[in-house]
CSV table of C-alpha atoms and ligand atoms in Angstrom, one decimal:
chain,number,residue,atom,x,y,z
A,1,MET,CA,-34.4,-38.3,-26.1
A,2,GLN,CA,-30.7,-39.1,-25.7
A,3,ASN,CA,-30.0,-36.2,-28.1
A,4,ASP,CA,-32.1,-33.9,-25.9
A,5,ILE,CA,-30.2,-35.0,-22.8
A,6,ALA,CA,-26.9,-34.1,-24.6
A,7,LEU,CA,-28.4,-30.7,-25.6
A,8,PHE,CA,-29.6,-30.2,-22.0
A,9,SER,CA,-26.1,-30.8,-20.8
A,10,GLU,CA,-24.7,-28.4,-23.3
A,11,LEU,CA,-27.2,-25.7,-22.3
A,12,CYS,CA,-26.3,-26.2,-18.6
A,13,ASP,CA,-22.7,-25.5,-19.4
A,14,GLU,CA,-23.8,-22.4,-21.1
A,15,LEU,CA,-25.8,-21.4,-18.0
A,16,PHE,CA,-22.9,-22.1,-15.7
A,17,LYS,CA,-20.7,-19.9,-17.8
A,18,GLU,CA,-23.2,-17.1,-17.8
A,19,GLU,CA,-23.7,-17.3,-14.1
A,20,THR,CA,-20.0,-16.7,-13.6
A,21,ASN,CA,-19.4,-14.2,-16.3
A,22,GLN,CA,-22.6,-12.2,-16.2
A,23,PRO,CA,-24.1,-13.0,-12.8
A,24,VAL,CA,-26.8,-10.3,-13.2
A,25,ALA,CA,-28.2,-10.7,-16.7
A,26,ASN,CA,-28.7,-7.5,-18.7
A,27,PRO,CA,-32.4,-6.8,-18.1
A,28,ILE,CA,-34.6,-6.5,-21.2
A,29,SER,CA,-37.3,-3.9,-20.8
A,30,THR,CA,-40.8,-5.4,-21.2
A,31,SER,CA,-41.5,-3.2,-24.2
A,32,ASP,CA,-38.5,-4.6,-26.0
A,33,LEU,CA,-38.9,-8.2,-25.0
A,34,TYR,CA,-40.6,-9.6,-28.1
A,35,GLN,CA,-38.2,-7.6,-30.4
A,36,LYS,CA,-35.0,-8.7,-28.6
A,37,LEU,CA,-35.9,-12.4,-28.2
A,38,ASP,CA,-37.7,-14.6,-30.7
A,39,LEU,CA,-40.4,-15.9,-28.5
A,40,SER,CA,-42.9,-16.3,-31.3
A,41,LEU,CA,-44.8,-19.6,-32.0
A,42,ASN,CA,-45.3,-20.4,-35.6
A,43,GLY,CA,-46.9,-22.9,-38.0
A,44,ASN,CA,-43.5,-24.4,-38.9
A,45,GLY,CA,-41.1,-25.7,-36.3
A,46,LEU,CA,-37.3,-25.1,-36.0
A,47,ILE,CA,-34.4,-27.3,-36.8
A,48,ASP,CA,-32.5,-28.3,-33.6
A,49,GLU,CA,-29.6,-25.9,-34.3
A,50,ASP,CA,-31.9,-22.9,-34.5
A,51,LEU,CA,-33.8,-24.0,-31.4
A,52,LYS,CA,-30.5,-24.3,-29.5
A,53,ASN,CA,-29.5,-20.8,-30.5
A,54,ILE,CA,-32.7,-19.3,-29.3
A,55,LEU,CA,-32.5,-21.2,-26.0
A,56,LYS,CA,-29.0,-19.8,-25.6
A,57,ASP,CA,-30.3,-16.3,-26.1
A,58,ILE,CA,-32.9,-17.0,-23.5
A,59,ILE,CA,-30.4,-18.4,-21.1
A,60,LYS,CA,-28.3,-15.2,-21.4
A,61,SER,CA,-31.1,-12.9,-20.5
A,62,THR,CA,-32.9,-15.0,-17.9
A,63,PRO,CA,-32.3,-13.7,-14.3
A,64,LYS,CA,-29.6,-15.9,-12.6
A,65,THR,CA,-31.1,-16.9,-9.2
A,66,ALA,CA,-28.2,-19.2,-8.5
A,67,SER,CA,-25.5,-16.6,-9.0
A,68,LYS,CA,-23.4,-14.9,-6.3
A,69,SER,CA,-25.1,-11.6,-7.0
A,70,PHE,CA,-28.6,-12.7,-6.3
A,71,PHE,CA,-30.0,-11.5,-2.9
A,72,ASN,CA,-33.4,-10.5,-4.1
A,73,GLN,CA,-35.8,-13.2,-2.9
A,74,LEU,CA,-36.3,-15.7,-0.2
A,75,PHE,CA,-34.7,-18.4,-2.3
A,76,GLY,CA,-31.4,-18.6,-4.2
A,77,GLY,CA,-28.5,-20.7,-5.1
A,78,ARG,CA,-28.4,-24.2,-6.4
A,79,ILE,CA,-27.6,-27.3,-4.4
A,80,GLY,CA,-26.5,-30.1,-6.8
A,81,LYS,CA,-28.1,-33.1,-5.0
A,82,ALA,CA,-31.4,-31.4,-4.7
A,83,THR,CA,-31.5,-30.3,-8.3
A,84,LEU,CA,-30.6,-33.9,-9.3
A,85,GLY,CA,-33.6,-35.2,-7.4
A,86,ASP,CA,-35.9,-32.7,-9.2
A,87,LEU,CA,-34.4,-33.6,-12.6
A,88,LEU,CA,-35.1,-37.3,-11.9
A,89,ALA,CA,-38.7,-36.5,-10.9
A,90,VAL,CA,-39.2,-34.9,-14.3
A,91,MET,CA,-37.8,-38.0,-16.0
A,92,PHE,CA,-39.9,-40.4,-13.9
A,93,ASN,CA,-43.0,-38.2,-14.5
A,94,ASN,CA,-45.1,-40.0,-11.8
A,95,SER,CA,-48.2,-38.5,-10.3
A,96,MET,CA,-48.3,-38.7,-6.6
A,97,TYR,CA,-52.0,-39.6,-6.1
A,98,THR,CA,-51.7,-43.3,-6.0
A,99,TYR,CA,-49.2,-46.0,-5.0
A,100,LYS,CA,-50.0,-47.8,-8.2
A,101,VAL,CA,-48.7,-44.9,-10.3
A,102,ALA,CA,-45.9,-43.6,-8.1
A,103,GLY,CA,-44.7,-46.7,-6.2
A,104,PRO,CA,-41.6,-46.1,-4.1
A,105,GLN,CA,-42.0,-42.3,-4.7
A,106,VAL,CA,-44.9,-42.5,-2.3
A,107,GLY,CA,-42.7,-44.1,0.3
A,108,ILE,CA,-40.1,-41.3,-0.3
A,109,GLU,CA,-42.8,-38.6,0.3
A,110,LYS,CA,-44.1,-40.4,3.4
A,111,GLN,CA,-40.6,-40.7,4.8
A,112,VAL,CA,-39.9,-36.9,4.3
A,113,LEU,CA,-43.2,-36.1,6.0
A,114,LYS,CA,-42.6,-38.5,8.9
A,115,ASN,CA,-39.2,-37.0,9.6
A,116,ILE,CA,-40.5,-33.4,9.4
A,117,CYS,CA,-43.3,-34.3,11.8
A,118,LYS,CA,-40.7,-35.7,14.2
A,119,LEU,CA,-38.5,-32.6,14.0
A,120,ALA,CA,-41.6,-30.4,14.6
A,121,GLY,CA,-42.2,-32.4,17.8
A,122,TYR,CA,-45.5,-33.7,16.5
A,123,SER,CA,-47.3,-36.7,17.9
A,124,LYS,CA,-47.9,-40.1,16.3
A,125,ASN,CA,-51.2,-38.9,14.9
A,126,SER,CA,-49.5,-36.4,12.6
A,127,ASP,CA,-49.3,-36.5,8.8
A,128,GLY,CA,-49.0,-34.1,6.0
A,129,THR,CA,-48.6,-33.5,2.3
A,130,LEU,CA,-46.8,-31.3,-0.2
A,131,ALA,CA,-48.6,-28.3,-1.6
A,132,PRO,CA,-47.8,-26.2,-4.7
A,133,GLY,CA,-46.2,-23.6,-2.5
A,134,GLY,CA,-46.3,-21.9,0.9
A,135,SER,CA,-49.4,-19.9,0.0
A,136,MET,CA,-51.2,-23.1,-0.7
A,137,SER,CA,-49.9,-24.8,2.4
A,138,ASN,CA,-51.3,-21.9,4.4
A,139,MET,CA,-54.6,-22.4,2.5
A,140,MET,CA,-54.7,-26.1,3.5
A,141,ALA,CA,-54.2,-25.1,7.1
A,142,LEU,CA,-57.0,-22.6,6.9
A,143,ILE,CA,-59.3,-25.2,5.4
A,144,MET,CA,-58.5,-27.8,8.1
A,145,ALA,CA,-59.1,-25.2,10.8
A,146,ARG,CA,-62.4,-24.1,9.2
A,147,ASP,CA,-63.6,-27.7,8.9
A,148,ALA,CA,-62.4,-28.6,12.4
A,149,LYS,CA,-64.5,-25.8,13.8
A,150,ASN,CA,-67.6,-26.8,11.9
A,151,LYS,CA,-67.8,-30.3,10.3
A,152,SER,CA,-70.8,-29.4,8.1
A,153,ILE,CA,-69.1,-26.5,6.2
A,154,ARG,CA,-67.6,-28.9,3.6
A,155,ALA,CA,-71.1,-29.9,2.6
A,156,GLU,CA,-73.2,-26.9,3.4
A,157,GLY,CA,-70.8,-23.9,3.1
A,158,LEU,CA,-70.4,-21.2,5.7
A,159,SER,CA,-73.5,-20.3,7.8
A,160,LYS,CA,-72.0,-17.5,9.9
A,161,PRO,CA,-69.0,-15.3,9.9
A,162,MET,CA,-65.8,-16.8,11.2
A,163,THR,CA,-62.8,-14.7,12.2
A,164,LEU,CA,-59.1,-15.4,11.9
A,165,TYR,CA,-55.9,-13.7,13.3
A,166,THR,CA,-52.5,-13.1,11.9
A,167,SER,CA,-49.9,-10.4,12.5
A,168,ALA,CA,-49.6,-7.2,10.4
A,169,ALA,CA,-46.2,-8.5,9.3
A,170,SER,CA,-47.4,-11.9,8.1
A,171,HIS,CA,-47.5,-13.0,4.4
A,172,TYR,CA,-50.3,-11.7,2.1
A,173,SER,CA,-51.5,-15.3,1.4
A,174,ILE,CA,-53.4,-15.3,4.7
A,175,SER,CA,-55.9,-12.7,3.6
A,176,LYS,CA,-55.9,-14.0,0.0
A,177,ASN,CA,-56.8,-17.4,1.3
A,178,ALA,CA,-59.5,-16.0,3.5
A,179,ALA,CA,-61.0,-14.7,0.2
A,180,LEU,CA,-60.5,-17.9,-1.6
A,181,THR,CA,-62.1,-20.1,1.0
A,182,GLY,CA,-65.3,-18.2,1.5
A,183,ILE,CA,-64.2,-16.9,4.9
A,184,GLY,CA,-63.8,-13.3,3.6
A,185,LYS,CA,-60.9,-10.9,3.7
A,186,ASN,CA,-62.9,-8.6,6.1
A,187,GLN,CA,-62.8,-11.4,8.7
A,188,VAL,CA,-59.0,-11.3,8.9
A,189,ARG,CA,-57.8,-9.4,12.1
A,190,LEU,CA,-54.3,-8.0,11.8
A,191,VAL,CA,-52.6,-8.3,15.2
A,192,ASN,CA,-50.1,-5.6,16.1
A,193,THR,CA,-46.4,-6.4,16.3
A,194,ASN,CA,-43.6,-5.1,18.4
A,195,ASN,CA,-40.7,-3.1,16.8
A,196,LYS,CA,-39.1,-6.3,15.7
A,197,GLY,CA,-42.2,-7.4,13.8
A,198,GLU,CA,-43.2,-10.1,16.3
A,199,MET,CA,-46.9,-10.6,17.0
A,200,LEU,CA,-48.1,-9.3,20.3
A,201,ALA,CA,-50.0,-12.1,22.1
A,202,GLU,CA,-51.9,-9.6,24.4
A,203,HIS,CA,-53.3,-7.8,21.3
A,204,LEU,CA,-54.2,-11.1,19.8
A,205,GLU,CA,-56.2,-12.0,22.9
A,206,GLN,CA,-57.9,-8.6,23.0
A,207,LEU,CA,-59.0,-9.0,19.3
A,208,ILE,CA,-60.4,-12.4,20.0
A,209,LYS,CA,-62.4,-11.2,23.0
A,210,ASP,CA,-63.8,-8.3,21.0
A,211,ASP,CA,-65.0,-10.7,18.3
A,212,ILE,CA,-66.5,-13.1,20.7
A,213,SER,CA,-68.4,-10.3,22.4
A,214,LYS,CA,-69.8,-9.4,19.0
A,215,GLY,CA,-71.1,-12.9,18.5
A,216,LEU,CA,-68.5,-13.8,15.9
A,217,GLU,CA,-66.8,-17.2,15.7
A,218,PRO,CA,-62.9,-17.0,16.0
A,219,PHE,CA,-61.3,-20.2,14.6
A,220,PHE,CA,-57.8,-19.7,13.3
A,221,VAL,CA,-54.5,-18.1,14.3
A,222,ASN,CA,-51.5,-17.9,12.0
A,223,ALA,CA,-48.1,-17.4,13.6
A,224,THR,CA,-45.1,-16.8,11.4
A,225,ALA,CA,-41.6,-18.3,11.6
A,226,GLY,CA,-39.7,-15.8,9.6
A,227,THR,CA,-41.8,-12.9,8.5
A,228,THR,CA,-41.4,-12.0,4.8
A,229,VAL,CA,-39.7,-8.6,5.4
A,230,LEU,CA,-37.8,-8.6,8.7
A,231,GLY,CA,-37.5,-12.4,9.1
A,232,ALA,CA,-39.0,-12.2,12.6
A,233,PHE,CA,-40.3,-15.2,14.6
A,234,ASP,CA,-43.6,-14.9,16.4
A,235,ASP,CA,-43.6,-16.2,20.0
A,236,ILE,CA,-45.3,-19.6,19.5
A,237,ASP,CA,-45.4,-20.4,23.2
A,238,ALA,CA,-47.3,-17.2,24.1
A,239,ILE,CA,-49.6,-17.5,21.1
A,240,SER,CA,-50.4,-21.2,21.7
A,241,GLN,CA,-51.5,-20.3,25.2
A,242,VAL,CA,-54.1,-17.9,23.8
A,243,CYS,CA,-55.2,-20.5,21.2
A,244,LYS,CA,-55.7,-23.1,23.9
A,245,THR,CA,-57.8,-20.8,26.0
A,246,TYR,CA,-60.2,-20.0,23.1
A,247,ASN,CA,-59.9,-23.4,21.4
A,248,LEU,CA,-58.5,-22.0,18.1
A,249,TRP,CA,-56.4,-23.8,15.5
A,250,LEU,CA,-52.8,-22.6,15.5
A,251,HIS,CA,-50.9,-22.7,12.3
A,252,VAL,CA,-47.2,-21.9,12.1
A,253,ASP,CA,-46.3,-20.4,8.7
A,254,GLY,CA,-42.7,-21.4,8.4
A,255,ALA,CA,-42.5,-21.0,4.6
A,256,TYR,CA,-39.5,-18.8,5.0
A,257,CYS,CA,-37.6,-19.9,8.1
A,258,GLY,CA,-39.4,-23.0,9.3
A,259,GLY,CA,-36.1,-24.8,8.2
A,260,VAL,CA,-34.7,-23.8,11.7
A,261,ILE,CA,-36.2,-27.1,12.9
A,262,PHE,CA,-33.1,-28.7,11.4
A,263,SER,CA,-30.7,-26.6,13.5
A,264,ASN,CA,-29.8,-27.3,17.1
A,265,LYS,CA,-28.6,-23.7,17.4
A,266,TYR,CA,-31.6,-22.0,16.0
A,267,LYS,CA,-34.6,-24.3,16.7
A,268,HIS,CA,-35.3,-22.3,19.8
A,269,LEU,CA,-36.7,-19.7,17.5
A,270,VAL,CA,-39.7,-22.0,17.0
A,271,LYS,CA,-40.0,-23.0,20.6
A,272,GLY,CA,-43.5,-24.3,21.3
A,273,LEU,CA,-44.0,-25.6,17.8
A,274,GLU,CA,-45.1,-28.9,19.2
A,275,ASN,CA,-48.2,-27.2,20.6
A,276,SER,CA,-49.3,-26.0,17.1
A,277,ASP,CA,-52.0,-27.8,15.1
A,278,SER,CA,-50.2,-27.4,11.7
A,279,PHE,CA,-46.9,-26.2,10.4
A,280,SER,CA,-45.6,-25.4,6.9
A,281,VAL,CA,-42.1,-25.1,5.6
A,282,ASN,CA,-40.8,-24.3,2.1
A,283,ALA,CA,-37.7,-26.5,1.5
A,284,HIS,CA,-37.2,-24.3,-1.6
A,285,LYS,CA,-36.3,-21.4,0.7
A,286,MET,CA,-34.0,-22.2,3.6
A,287,LEU,CA,-33.2,-25.8,2.6
A,288,GLY,CA,-32.2,-24.7,-0.9
A,289,THR,CA,-34.1,-27.2,-3.1
A,290,PRO,CA,-35.5,-26.0,-6.4
A,291,LEU,CA,-39.0,-24.5,-6.4
A,292,SER,CA,-41.4,-25.6,-5.4
A,293,CYS,CA,-41.1,-27.8,-2.4
A,294,SER,CA,-43.6,-26.8,0.3
A,295,ILE,CA,-44.5,-29.1,3.1
A,296,ILE,CA,-47.5,-28.9,5.4
A,297,VAL,CA,-47.9,-31.2,8.4
A,298,THR,CA,-50.6,-31.4,11.0
A,299,GLN,CA,-51.1,-33.2,14.3
A,300,HIS,CA,-54.6,-34.1,13.2
A,301,LYS,CA,-54.2,-36.8,10.5
A,302,ASP,CA,-58.0,-37.3,10.6
A,303,GLN,CA,-58.7,-33.7,9.9
A,304,LEU,CA,-56.3,-33.7,6.9
A,305,HIS,CA,-58.2,-36.7,5.5
A,306,HIS,CA,-61.6,-35.2,6.4
A,307,SER,CA,-60.9,-31.9,4.7
A,308,PHE,CA,-59.2,-33.2,1.5
A,309,SER,CA,-60.4,-36.7,0.6
A,310,ASN,CA,-63.0,-37.4,-2.0
A,311,GLU,CA,-64.1,-40.8,-3.3
A,312,ALA,CA,-63.2,-41.5,-6.9
A,313,ASP,CA,-63.6,-45.0,-8.2
A,314,TYR,CA,-61.8,-44.2,-11.4
A,315,LEU,CA,-58.7,-43.3,-9.5
A,316,TYR,CA,-58.3,-45.2,-6.3
A,317,GLN,CA,-58.3,-48.8,-7.5
A,318,THR,CA,-55.5,-50.5,-5.4
A,319,ASP,CA,-53.9,-50.1,-2.0
A,320,GLY,CA,-55.0,-48.4,1.1
A,321,ASP,CA,-55.6,-44.7,1.8
A,322,ASP,CA,-52.3,-44.4,3.6
A,323,PHE,CA,-50.4,-45.0,0.4
A,324,ASN,CA,-52.8,-43.3,-2.0
A,325,LEU,CA,-51.6,-39.7,-1.3
A,326,GLY,CA,-54.3,-38.2,-3.4
A,327,LYS,CA,-56.7,-38.6,-0.5
A,328,THR,CA,-54.9,-35.9,1.4
A,329,SER,CA,-53.7,-33.5,-1.3
A,330,LEU,CA,-55.1,-30.3,-2.7
A,331,GLN,CA,-54.5,-31.4,-6.3
A,332,CYS,CA,-55.5,-34.5,-8.2
A,333,GLY,CA,-52.5,-35.1,-10.5
A,334,ARG,CA,-49.5,-33.9,-8.6
A,335,ARG,CA,-45.8,-33.6,-9.4
A,336,ASN,CA,-43.2,-35.2,-7.3
A,337,ASP,CA,-41.8,-32.4,-5.1
A,338,ALA,CA,-40.6,-34.7,-2.3
A,339,LEU,CA,-37.8,-36.4,-4.3
A,340,LYS,CA,-35.5,-33.3,-4.5
A,341,LEU,CA,-35.6,-32.9,-0.7
A,342,TRP,CA,-35.1,-36.6,-0.2
A,343,THR,CA,-32.0,-36.8,-2.5
A,344,LEU,CA,-30.5,-33.8,-0.7
A,345,TRP,CA,-31.4,-35.2,2.8
A,346,LYS,CA,-30.2,-38.7,2.0
A,347,SER,CA,-26.9,-37.3,0.7
A,348,VAL,CA,-26.0,-34.8,3.4
A,349,GLY,CA,-28.0,-36.2,6.3
A,350,THR,CA,-29.9,-34.2,8.9
A,351,LYS,CA,-26.6,-32.8,10.0
A,352,GLY,CA,-25.9,-31.5,6.5
A,353,LEU,CA,-29.2,-29.7,6.4
A,354,GLU,CA,-28.4,-28.2,9.8
A,355,LYS,CA,-25.2,-26.8,8.3
A,356,ILE,CA,-27.1,-25.4,5.4
A,357,VAL,CA,-29.4,-23.5,7.8
A,358,ASP,CA,-26.6,-22.4,10.2
A,359,LYS,CA,-24.6,-21.1,7.3
A,360,GLN,CA,-27.3,-18.6,6.3
A,361,PHE,CA,-27.4,-17.2,9.8
A,362,GLU,CA,-23.6,-17.0,9.8
A,363,MET,CA,-23.6,-15.0,6.6
A,364,ALA,CA,-26.4,-12.7,7.9
A,365,GLN,CA,-24.2,-12.0,11.0
A,366,ILE,CA,-21.3,-11.1,8.8
A,367,ALA,CA,-23.5,-8.7,6.9
A,368,ARG,CA,-24.8,-7.1,10.1
A,369,ASP,CA,-21.3,-6.8,11.4
A,370,TYR,CA,-20.2,-5.0,8.3
A,371,ILE,CA,-23.1,-2.6,8.5
A,372,ASN,CA,-22.7,-1.9,12.2
A,373,ASN,CA,-19.0,-1.1,11.6
A,374,ASN,CA,-19.6,1.4,8.9
A,375,ASP,CA,-21.3,4.7,9.7
A,376,ASP,CA,-22.6,5.1,6.1
A,377,TYR,CA,-25.1,2.3,6.9
A,378,THR,CA,-28.2,2.1,9.1
A,379,LEU,CA,-29.5,-1.3,10.1
A,380,TYR,CA,-33.2,-2.0,10.5
A,381,SER,CA,-33.3,-5.7,11.0
A,382,PHE,CA,-32.3,-7.8,14.1
A,383,ASP,CA,-30.3,-10.7,15.2
A,384,ASN,CA,-31.5,-14.2,14.4
A,385,SER,CA,-32.8,-13.1,11.0
A,386,ILE,CA,-31.4,-13.9,7.5
A,387,SER,CA,-33.1,-10.8,6.1
A,388,VAL,CA,-30.6,-8.0,6.5
A,389,CYS,CA,-32.4,-4.7,6.1
A,390,PHE,CA,-30.4,-1.5,5.8
A,391,ASN,CA,-30.1,1.9,4.1
A,392,TYR,CA,-26.8,3.4,2.7
A,393,LYS,CA,-26.0,7.1,2.9
A,394,GLY,CA,-29.7,7.9,3.2
A,395,ILE,CA,-30.2,6.9,-0.5
A,396,SER,CA,-33.8,5.8,-1.4
A,397,ALA,CA,-33.8,2.0,-1.2
A,398,ASN,CA,-36.1,1.8,-4.2
A,399,GLU,CA,-33.9,3.9,-6.4
A,400,LEU,CA,-30.7,2.1,-5.3
A,401,CYS,CA,-32.1,-1.4,-5.9
A,402,THR,CA,-33.5,-0.5,-9.2
A,403,ALA,CA,-30.3,1.2,-10.4
A,404,LEU,CA,-28.2,-1.8,-9.3
A,405,TYR,CA,-30.5,-4.1,-11.3
A,406,GLU,CA,-30.7,-2.0,-14.4
A,407,ASN,CA,-26.9,-1.7,-14.5
A,408,SER,CA,-26.5,-5.5,-14.0
A,409,GLU,CA,-24.6,-5.0,-10.7
A,410,LEU,CA,-26.7,-6.8,-8.0
A,411,MET,CA,-30.2,-8.3,-7.6
A,412,VAL,CA,-31.5,-7.1,-4.3
A,413,GLY,CA,-35.0,-5.9,-3.3
A,414,PHE,CA,-36.4,-3.4,-0.8
A,415,GLY,CA,-39.0,-3.6,1.8
A,416,THR,CA,-40.9,-1.5,4.3
A,417,PHE,CA,-41.6,-1.7,8.0
A,418,SER,CA,-43.2,1.0,10.2
A,419,ASN,CA,-43.1,3.4,7.2
A,420,THR,CA,-39.4,3.0,6.7
A,421,GLU,CA,-38.2,1.7,3.4
A,422,PHE,CA,-34.9,-0.2,3.3
A,423,VAL,CA,-32.8,-2.6,1.2
A,424,ARG,CA,-33.6,-6.2,2.1
A,425,MET,CA,-30.6,-8.4,1.5
A,426,VAL,CA,-31.4,-12.1,2.0
A,427,THR,CA,-28.5,-14.4,2.8
A,428,ILE,CA,-30.4,-17.6,1.9
A,429,ASN,CA,-27.9,-19.0,-0.5
A,430,SER,CA,-25.9,-21.4,1.7
A,431,LEU,CA,-23.2,-21.7,-0.9
A,432,LEU,CA,-22.1,-18.1,-0.4
A,433,GLU,CA,-19.0,-17.3,1.7
A,434,LYS,CA,-17.8,-14.3,3.7
A,435,GLU,CA,-16.0,-12.9,0.7
A,436,ASP,CA,-19.3,-12.9,-1.3
A,437,ILE,CA,-21.1,-11.0,1.4
A,438,ILE,CA,-18.3,-8.4,1.6
A,439,ASN,CA,-18.2,-8.2,-2.2
A,440,PHE,CA,-21.9,-7.4,-2.1
A,441,PHE,CA,-21.3,-4.3,-0.1
A,442,LYS,CA,-18.2,-3.3,-2.0
A,443,THR,CA,-20.1,-3.6,-5.3
A,444,LEU,CA,-22.9,-1.4,-3.9
A,445,GLU,CA,-20.5,1.2,-2.6
A,446,THR,CA,-18.4,1.4,-5.8
A,447,PHE,CA,-21.6,1.7,-7.8
A,448,VAL,CA,-23.0,4.5,-5.7
A,449,GLY,CA,-19.7,6.3,-5.8
A,450,ALA,CA,-19.6,6.1,-9.6
A,451,HIS,CA,-23.2,6.6,-10.6
A,452,LEU,CA,-25.7,7.5,-8.0
A,453,LEU,CA,-24.5,9.9,-5.4
A,454,LYS,CA,-24.6,12.9,-7.8
A,455,ASN,CA,-28.4,12.3,-8.1
A,456,VAL,CA,-29.0,12.2,-4.4
A,457,THR,CA,-30.0,15.3,-2.5
A,458,THR,CA,-29.4,14.8,1.2
B,501,PLP,C1,-42.7,-17.2,0.8
B,501,PLP,C2,-43.7,-17.1,1.9
B,501,PLP,C3,-45.0,-17.7,1.7
B,501,PLP,C4,-45.5,-18.1,0.3
B,501,PLP,O1,-44.8,-19.2,-0.2
B,501,PLP,P1,-44.9,-19.5,-1.8
B,501,PLP,O2,-44.2,-20.8,-1.9
B,501,PLP,O3,-44.2,-18.4,-2.4
B,501,PLP,O4,-46.4,-19.5,-2.1
B,501,PLP,C5,-45.8,-17.7,2.7
B,501,PLP,N1,-45.5,-17.2,3.9
B,501,PLP,C6,-44.2,-16.7,4.2
B,501,PLP,C7,-43.9,-16.2,5.5
B,501,PLP,C8,-43.3,-16.6,3.1
B,501,PLP,O5,-42.1,-16.1,3.3
């Protein structure tokens, strides 16, 4: 193992070098992949030297999500102390289901959950767990809401249609989860948004009333803190009023931007969060930990237990339920996703996490200012969002993003809202500085000047 650690360290050096020298890896087309890289698995193994060389080839052509040219997704960058925690978790190789097997790691997870509950403004009855990602966190919320509405569903299954509500701008996992949980995709009502992508509470109420008048059973509302395209925040206060009137479970999907709970400057964006029933946040997005680190908390500890616990004599042999975390998780064996957030949090403090979040908004403002001061750009996103959506010289966003990728210039994606397609630049890498943001635009402009404009008919 010592040799492998040394090899790992050598490979990391190689990766760091590549991230600087070739921040956007030359993409290999899918049809060439198995010719260009030896990914084959064979009867005979390789000597270490050959394995190392293949790994180096793979490092070269793997997309560099921690580079300064990566703006493509709702994660990016690499924060050392968080990565350290994840590497340690791999070495420990505990499974989080019991205290017997995970020991202090259970305490670490519980501490993270407790502090997140507190920041969310949740009561003493709150608890939570870590799920394999934001989609699964949303599914856990949906299951708790379903079971809270009707206690017998866990045993008997659904007996009548139940309806749920989420905005048209929300994440696709809501309708996917409706399918997975037996609720049915057709029972998902898409609530209209305003031009900023924020859910309209009046329309929500109207949809609920319509369903009640048809004899259906509304049970769940999903509000989003940071919609996937525009990065918009639904008005939790207004939505929670509606939920209270009709006795519906309110979940706040903060996978993308729920991290604002750490920021005194931006936590107003989730005002009213303390009135929600559950809340999820992906630390691997705004807080910059490695994937995955998705946290779901609820004010109804009993419900979490009711929906997810199962007796299993072969597993739970010591200690109480409070320390046997398998009683409240989706999985049985479960990797330790809490440690990477804990090592980061412990090392920089809550104040350091606040800085990480604030930095992203600061970088987004720099990007918006640049766009607003340059007539060649049109801005489509709004203040208080770290998704900066724009078009340049009327060039198709799809074509532009694809060309930037194929020519190894920049990794950035595109999105659509109200039938308009635009580039979506995400300033989620808190290690970036102003010059990196300006450099993004300069790279784009130089590239368009040299390659693309001749193809554009305006
Ligand atoms: C990213 C995201 C999710 C899904 O999270 P995964 O960890 O990718 O499963 C859910 N909701 C929103 C708003 C997101 O941005």
